Coordinates of C-alpha atoms in Angstrom, one line a residue:
X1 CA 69.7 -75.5 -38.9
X2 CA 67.9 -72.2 -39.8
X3 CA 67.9 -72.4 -43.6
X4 CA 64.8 -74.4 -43.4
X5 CA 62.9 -71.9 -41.1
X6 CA 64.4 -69.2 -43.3
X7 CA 63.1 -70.8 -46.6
X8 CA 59.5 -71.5 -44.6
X9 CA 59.5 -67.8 -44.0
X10 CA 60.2 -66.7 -47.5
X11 CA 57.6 -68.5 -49.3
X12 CA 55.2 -67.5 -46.5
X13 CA 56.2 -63.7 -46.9
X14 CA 56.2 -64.4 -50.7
X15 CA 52.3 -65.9 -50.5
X16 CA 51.2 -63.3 -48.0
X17 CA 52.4 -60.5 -50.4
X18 CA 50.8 -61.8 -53.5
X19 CA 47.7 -62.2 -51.5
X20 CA 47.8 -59.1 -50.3
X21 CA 48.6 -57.5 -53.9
X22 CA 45.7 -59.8 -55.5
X23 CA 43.1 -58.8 -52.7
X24 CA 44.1 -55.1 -53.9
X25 CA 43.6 -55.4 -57.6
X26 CA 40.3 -57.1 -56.7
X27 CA 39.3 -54.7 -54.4
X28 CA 39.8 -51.7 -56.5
X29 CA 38.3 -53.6 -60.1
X30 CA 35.0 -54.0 -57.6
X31 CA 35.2 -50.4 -56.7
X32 CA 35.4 -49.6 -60.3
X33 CA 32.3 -51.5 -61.0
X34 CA 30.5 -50.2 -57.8
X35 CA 31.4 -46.7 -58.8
X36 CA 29.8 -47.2 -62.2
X37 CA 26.3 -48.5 -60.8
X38 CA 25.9 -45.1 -59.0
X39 CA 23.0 -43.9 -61.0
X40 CA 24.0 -40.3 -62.6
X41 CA 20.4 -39.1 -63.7
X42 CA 16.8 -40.4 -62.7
X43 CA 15.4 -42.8 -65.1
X44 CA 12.1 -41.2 -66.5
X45 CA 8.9 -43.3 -65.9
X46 CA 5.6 -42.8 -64.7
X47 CA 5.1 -45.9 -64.1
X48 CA 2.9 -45.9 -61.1
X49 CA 3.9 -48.2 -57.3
X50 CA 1.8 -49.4 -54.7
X51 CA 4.1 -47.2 -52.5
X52 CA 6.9 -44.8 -52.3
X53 CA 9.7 -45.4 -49.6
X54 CA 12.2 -43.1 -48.5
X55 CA 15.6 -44.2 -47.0
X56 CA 15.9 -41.1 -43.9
X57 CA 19.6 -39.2 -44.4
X58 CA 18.8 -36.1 -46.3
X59 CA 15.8 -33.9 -46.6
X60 CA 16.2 -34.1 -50.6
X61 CA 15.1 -37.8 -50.4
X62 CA 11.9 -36.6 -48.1
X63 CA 11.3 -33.7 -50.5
X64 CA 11.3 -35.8 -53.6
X65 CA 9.1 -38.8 -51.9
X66 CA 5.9 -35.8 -50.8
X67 CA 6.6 -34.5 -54.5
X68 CA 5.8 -38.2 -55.9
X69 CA 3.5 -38.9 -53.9
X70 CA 1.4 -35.0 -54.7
X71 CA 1.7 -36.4 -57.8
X72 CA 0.6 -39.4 -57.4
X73 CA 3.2 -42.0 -58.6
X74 CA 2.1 -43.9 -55.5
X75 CA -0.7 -45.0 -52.6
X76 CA 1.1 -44.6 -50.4
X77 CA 4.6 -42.9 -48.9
X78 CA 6.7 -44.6 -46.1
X79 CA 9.4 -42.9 -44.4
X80 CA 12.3 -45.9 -42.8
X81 CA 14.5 -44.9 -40.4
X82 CA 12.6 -42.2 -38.5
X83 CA 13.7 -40.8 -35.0
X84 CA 11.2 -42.1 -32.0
X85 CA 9.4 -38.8 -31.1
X86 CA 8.8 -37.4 -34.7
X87 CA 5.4 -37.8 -36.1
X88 CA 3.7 -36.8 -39.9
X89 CA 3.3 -33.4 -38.9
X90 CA 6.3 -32.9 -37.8
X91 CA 8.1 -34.3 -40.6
X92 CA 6.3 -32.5 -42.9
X93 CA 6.9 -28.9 -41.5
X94 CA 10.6 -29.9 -41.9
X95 CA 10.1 -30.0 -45.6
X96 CA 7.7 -27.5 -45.5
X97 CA 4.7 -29.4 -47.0
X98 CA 1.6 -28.8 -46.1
X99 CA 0.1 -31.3 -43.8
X100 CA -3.4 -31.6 -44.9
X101 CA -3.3 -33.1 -48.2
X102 CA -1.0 -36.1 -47.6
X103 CA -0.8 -36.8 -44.0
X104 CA -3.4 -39.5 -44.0
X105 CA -1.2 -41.3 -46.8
X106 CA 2.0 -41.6 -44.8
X107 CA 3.3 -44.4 -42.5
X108 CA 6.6 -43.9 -40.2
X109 CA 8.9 -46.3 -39.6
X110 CA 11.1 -46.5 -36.3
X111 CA 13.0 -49.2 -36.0
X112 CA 15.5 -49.2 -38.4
X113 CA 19.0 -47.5 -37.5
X114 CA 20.9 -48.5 -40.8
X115 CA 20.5 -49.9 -44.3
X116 CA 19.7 -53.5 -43.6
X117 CA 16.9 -52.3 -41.2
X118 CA 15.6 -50.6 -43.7
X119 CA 15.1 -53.2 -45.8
X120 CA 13.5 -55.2 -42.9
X121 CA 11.5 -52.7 -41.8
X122 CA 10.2 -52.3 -45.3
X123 CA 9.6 -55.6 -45.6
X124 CA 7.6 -55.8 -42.8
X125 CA 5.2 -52.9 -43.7
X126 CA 5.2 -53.5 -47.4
X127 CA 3.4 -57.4 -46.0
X128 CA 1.0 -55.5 -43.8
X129 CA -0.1 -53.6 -46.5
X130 CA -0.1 -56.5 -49.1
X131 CA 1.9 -54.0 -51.6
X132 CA 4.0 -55.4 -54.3
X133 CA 5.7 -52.4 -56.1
X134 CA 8.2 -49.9 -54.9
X135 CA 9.6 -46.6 -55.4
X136 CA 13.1 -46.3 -53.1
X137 CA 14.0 -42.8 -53.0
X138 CA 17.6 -42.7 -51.4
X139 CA 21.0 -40.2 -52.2
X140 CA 22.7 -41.4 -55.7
X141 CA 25.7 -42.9 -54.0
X142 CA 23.6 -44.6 -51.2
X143 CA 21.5 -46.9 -54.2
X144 CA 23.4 -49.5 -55.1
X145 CA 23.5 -50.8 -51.4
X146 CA 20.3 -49.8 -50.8
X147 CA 18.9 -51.7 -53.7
X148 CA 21.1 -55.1 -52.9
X149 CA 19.8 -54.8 -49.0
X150 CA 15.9 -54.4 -50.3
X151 CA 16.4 -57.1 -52.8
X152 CA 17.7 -59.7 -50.8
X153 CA 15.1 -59.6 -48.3
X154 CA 11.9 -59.1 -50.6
X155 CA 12.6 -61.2 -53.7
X156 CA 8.9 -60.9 -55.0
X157 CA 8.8 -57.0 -54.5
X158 CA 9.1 -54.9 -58.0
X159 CA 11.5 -52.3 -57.3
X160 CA 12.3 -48.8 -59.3
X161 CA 14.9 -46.8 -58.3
X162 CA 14.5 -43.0 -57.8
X163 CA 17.9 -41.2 -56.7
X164 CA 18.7 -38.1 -55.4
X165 CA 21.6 -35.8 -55.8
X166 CA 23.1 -34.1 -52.8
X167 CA 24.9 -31.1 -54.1
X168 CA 28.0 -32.1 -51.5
X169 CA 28.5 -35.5 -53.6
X170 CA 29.8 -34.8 -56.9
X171 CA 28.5 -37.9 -59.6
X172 CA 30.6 -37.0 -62.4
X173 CA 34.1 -36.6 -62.6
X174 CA 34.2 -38.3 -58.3
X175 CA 37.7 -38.8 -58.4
X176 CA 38.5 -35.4 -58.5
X177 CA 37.1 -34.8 -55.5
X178 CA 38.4 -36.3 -52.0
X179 CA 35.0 -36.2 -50.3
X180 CA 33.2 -38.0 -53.1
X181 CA 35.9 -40.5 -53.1
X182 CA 35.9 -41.4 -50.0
X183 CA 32.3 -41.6 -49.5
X184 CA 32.3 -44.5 -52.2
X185 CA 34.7 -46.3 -50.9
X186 CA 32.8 -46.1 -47.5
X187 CA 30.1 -47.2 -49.1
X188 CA 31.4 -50.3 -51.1
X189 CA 33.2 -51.4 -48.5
X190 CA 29.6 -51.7 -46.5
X191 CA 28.3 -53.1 -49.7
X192 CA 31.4 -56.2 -49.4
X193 CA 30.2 -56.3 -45.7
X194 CA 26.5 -56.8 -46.8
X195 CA 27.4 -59.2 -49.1
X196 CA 29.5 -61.3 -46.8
X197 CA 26.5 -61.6 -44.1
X198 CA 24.2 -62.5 -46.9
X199 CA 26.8 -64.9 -47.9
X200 CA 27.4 -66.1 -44.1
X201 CA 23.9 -66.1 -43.2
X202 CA 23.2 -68.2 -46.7
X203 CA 25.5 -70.9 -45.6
X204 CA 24.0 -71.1 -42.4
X205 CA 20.8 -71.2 -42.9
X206 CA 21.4 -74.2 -45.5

């Protein structure tokens, strides 16, 4: 009487085991390939943008958008992701930049809270300003995400990277170091998340 609910059980436990173990050979060959896209050196180019944006979450990435914009890769320099309360001047005496030679050339941006907002947030400026080219400045291990967000809400948009290094995260050699590690894996797993809204959001939309 209970073989057959036995059996049932087995080839369920059976399936549910080799899905699990399939879902984790999957998962870690995309972290492999994730890992790899994490840019180890900035591409030289002086090829010039309509504008500069900066991703907020590290003064190196505010630091190295005021040093392209002194130097002129851009228009224009636009900060995403800033607190409600901080203005130009402000920002600027955090990196210690003077403010009178490039306050009038950047804009603020306050409603974004997280990667995706970001991107919209951009979006939405980049239109008012009718720019097409980009320069995202943003932390090494933050730009493969950051780049799939941007791209998938402003297709016609010419983006070039520009990564930063934070001396905490270690590019080379990451899996010998714990905090590197695990700040990959945080980020791919919000990279699987992004792509399963994009996904979701594709098949509702058509």
């Amino acid at each position: 009487m209970f073989r057959p609910r036995r059996k049932i059980f087995r080839c369920f436990a059976r399936w549910a085991i080799g899905f699990f173990l399939c879902s984790a050979i999957a998962w870690l060959f995309g972290f492999l390939v994730f890992a790899q896209k994490i840019p180890d050196r900035v591409q030289k180019s002086k090829k010039k943008t309509d504008a500069i944006v900066v991703l907020t979450g590290g003064s190196l990435r505010l630091e190295a958008g005021l040093e392209l914009l002194a130097q002129k890769y851009a228009k224009k320099l636009f900060v995403s992701g800033v607190h409600r309360g901080v203005d130009v001047r402000q920002l600027l005496r955090i990196a210690r930049k003077s403010p009178l030679s490039v306050e009038c050339c950047i804009s603020l941006g306050y409603d974004a809270d997280n990667t995706e907002g970001n991107a919209r947030e951009t979006a939405v400026w980049l239109t008012k300003e009718k720019f097409e080219t980009i320069r995202l400045v943003t932390a090494s291990y933050h730009m493969p995400r950051s780049l799939a967000e941007f791209r998938s809400v402003m297709r016609d948009i010419e983006i070039t990277p520009h990564p930063v290094f934070p001396k905490s995260f270690k590019t080379k050699n990451w899996w010998l170091w714990p905090g590197s590690t695990g700040l990959i894996m945080e980020e791919y797993n919000k990279y699987l998340l992004a792509v399963f809204r994009r996904a979701l959001m594709g098949s509702i939309l058509y």
